PDB file of C-alpha atoms in Angstrom:
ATOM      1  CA  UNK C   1     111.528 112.209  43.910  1.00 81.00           C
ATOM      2  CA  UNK C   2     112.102 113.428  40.175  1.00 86.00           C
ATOM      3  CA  UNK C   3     113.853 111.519  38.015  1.00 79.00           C
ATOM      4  CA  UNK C   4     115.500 112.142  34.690  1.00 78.00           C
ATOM      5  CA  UNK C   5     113.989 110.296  31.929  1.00 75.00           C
ATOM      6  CA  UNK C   6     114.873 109.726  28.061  1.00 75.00           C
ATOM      7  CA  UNK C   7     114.809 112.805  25.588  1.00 82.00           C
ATOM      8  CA  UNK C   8     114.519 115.715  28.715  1.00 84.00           C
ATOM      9  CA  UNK C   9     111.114 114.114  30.723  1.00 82.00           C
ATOM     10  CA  UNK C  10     111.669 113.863  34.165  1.00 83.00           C
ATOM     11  CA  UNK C  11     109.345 111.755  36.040  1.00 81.00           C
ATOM     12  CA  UNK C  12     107.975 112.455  39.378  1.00 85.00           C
ATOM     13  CA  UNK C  13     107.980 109.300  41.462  1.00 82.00           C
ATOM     14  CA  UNK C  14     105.944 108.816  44.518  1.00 84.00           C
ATOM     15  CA  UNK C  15     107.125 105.894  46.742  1.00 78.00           C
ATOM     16  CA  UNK C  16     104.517 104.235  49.657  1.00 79.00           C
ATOM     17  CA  UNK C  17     105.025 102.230  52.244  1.00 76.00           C
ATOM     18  CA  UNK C  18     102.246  98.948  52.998  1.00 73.00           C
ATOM     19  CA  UNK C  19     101.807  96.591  55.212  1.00 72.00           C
ATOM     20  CA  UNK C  20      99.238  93.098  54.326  1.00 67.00           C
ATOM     21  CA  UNK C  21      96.624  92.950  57.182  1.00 67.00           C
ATOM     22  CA  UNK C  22      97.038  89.131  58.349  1.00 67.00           C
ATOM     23  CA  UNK C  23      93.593  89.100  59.534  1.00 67.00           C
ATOM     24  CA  UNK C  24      91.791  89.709  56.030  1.00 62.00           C
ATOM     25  CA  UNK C  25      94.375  87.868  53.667  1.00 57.00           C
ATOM     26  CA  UNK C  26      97.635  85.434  53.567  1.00 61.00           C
ATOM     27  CA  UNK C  27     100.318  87.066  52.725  1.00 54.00           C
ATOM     28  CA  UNK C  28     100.485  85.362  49.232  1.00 56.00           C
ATOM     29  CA  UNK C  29      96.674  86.068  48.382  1.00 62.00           C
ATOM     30  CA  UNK C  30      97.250  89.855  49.122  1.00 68.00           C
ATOM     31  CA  UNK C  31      99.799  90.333  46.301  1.00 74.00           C
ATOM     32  CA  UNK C  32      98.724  90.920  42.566  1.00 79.00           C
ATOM     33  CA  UNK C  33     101.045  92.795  40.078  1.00 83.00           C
ATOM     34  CA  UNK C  34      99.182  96.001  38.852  1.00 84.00           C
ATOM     35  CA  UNK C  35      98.858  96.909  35.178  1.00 86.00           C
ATOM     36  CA  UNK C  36     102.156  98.261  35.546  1.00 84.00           C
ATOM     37  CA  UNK C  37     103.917  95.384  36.382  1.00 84.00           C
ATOM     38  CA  UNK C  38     104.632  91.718  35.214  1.00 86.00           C
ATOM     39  CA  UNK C  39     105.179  89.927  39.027  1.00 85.00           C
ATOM     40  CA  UNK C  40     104.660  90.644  42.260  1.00 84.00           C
ATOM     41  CA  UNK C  41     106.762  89.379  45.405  1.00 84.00           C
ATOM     42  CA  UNK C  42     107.929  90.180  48.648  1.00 83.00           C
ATOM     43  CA  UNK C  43     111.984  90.188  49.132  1.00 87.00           C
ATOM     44  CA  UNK C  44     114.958  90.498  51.459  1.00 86.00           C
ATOM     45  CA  UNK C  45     117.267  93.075  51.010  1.00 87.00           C
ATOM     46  CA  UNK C  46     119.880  90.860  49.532  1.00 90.00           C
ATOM     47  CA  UNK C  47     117.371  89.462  46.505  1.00 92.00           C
ATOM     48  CA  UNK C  48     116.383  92.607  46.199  1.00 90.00           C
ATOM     49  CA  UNK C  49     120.253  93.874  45.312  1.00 90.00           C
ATOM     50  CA  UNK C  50     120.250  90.760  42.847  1.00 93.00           C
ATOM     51  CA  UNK C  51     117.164  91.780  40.991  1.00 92.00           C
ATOM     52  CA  UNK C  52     117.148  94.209  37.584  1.00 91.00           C
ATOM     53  CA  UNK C  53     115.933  97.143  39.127  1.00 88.00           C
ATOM     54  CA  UNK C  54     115.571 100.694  37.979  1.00 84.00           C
ATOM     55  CA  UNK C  55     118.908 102.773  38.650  1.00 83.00           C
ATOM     56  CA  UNK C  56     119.577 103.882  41.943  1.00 80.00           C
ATOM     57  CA  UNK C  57     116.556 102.068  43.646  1.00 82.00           C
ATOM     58  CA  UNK C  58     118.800  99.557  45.615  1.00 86.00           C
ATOM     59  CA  UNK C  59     120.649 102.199  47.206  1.00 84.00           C
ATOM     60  CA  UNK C  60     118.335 104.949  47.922  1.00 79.00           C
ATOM     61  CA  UNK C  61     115.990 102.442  49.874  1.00 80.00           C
ATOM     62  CA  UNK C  62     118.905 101.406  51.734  1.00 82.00           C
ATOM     63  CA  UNK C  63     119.554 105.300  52.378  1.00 79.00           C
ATOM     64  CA  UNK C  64     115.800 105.446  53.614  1.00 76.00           C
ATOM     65  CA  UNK C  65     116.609 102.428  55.545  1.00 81.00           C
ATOM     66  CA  UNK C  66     113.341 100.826  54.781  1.00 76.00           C
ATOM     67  CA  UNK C  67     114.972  97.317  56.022  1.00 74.00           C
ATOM     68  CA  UNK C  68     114.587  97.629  59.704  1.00 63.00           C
TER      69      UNK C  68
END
């Protein structure tokens, strides 16, 4: 996906999909925020439509149906 950012820049954005293998970690254990990012967590769809998110995010995942 390419986004529009500030001053012309558009951003190409690359989205994955992961699952946490249960038999090498716990769930909490597996998740650690990147450089990129200040937390980490997992969420239902509903927190996830309460949280500050980037524009569009909420509803394009919900177009990819990612929930089921």
């Amino acid at each position: 996906v390419e986004l529009p950012g500030p001053g012309g820049v558009v951003y190409a954005v690359t989205d994955f999909v992961a699952t946490v293998r249960t038999d090498t970690a716990t769930a909490a254990d597996a998740l650690r925020a990147g450089d990129d990012a200040d937390e980490v967590r997992w969420v239902t769809e509903t927190e996830l439509a309460d949280l500050p998110t980037s524009p569009g995010l909420v509803e394009t995942l919900t177009v990819w149906d990612i929930w089921a």
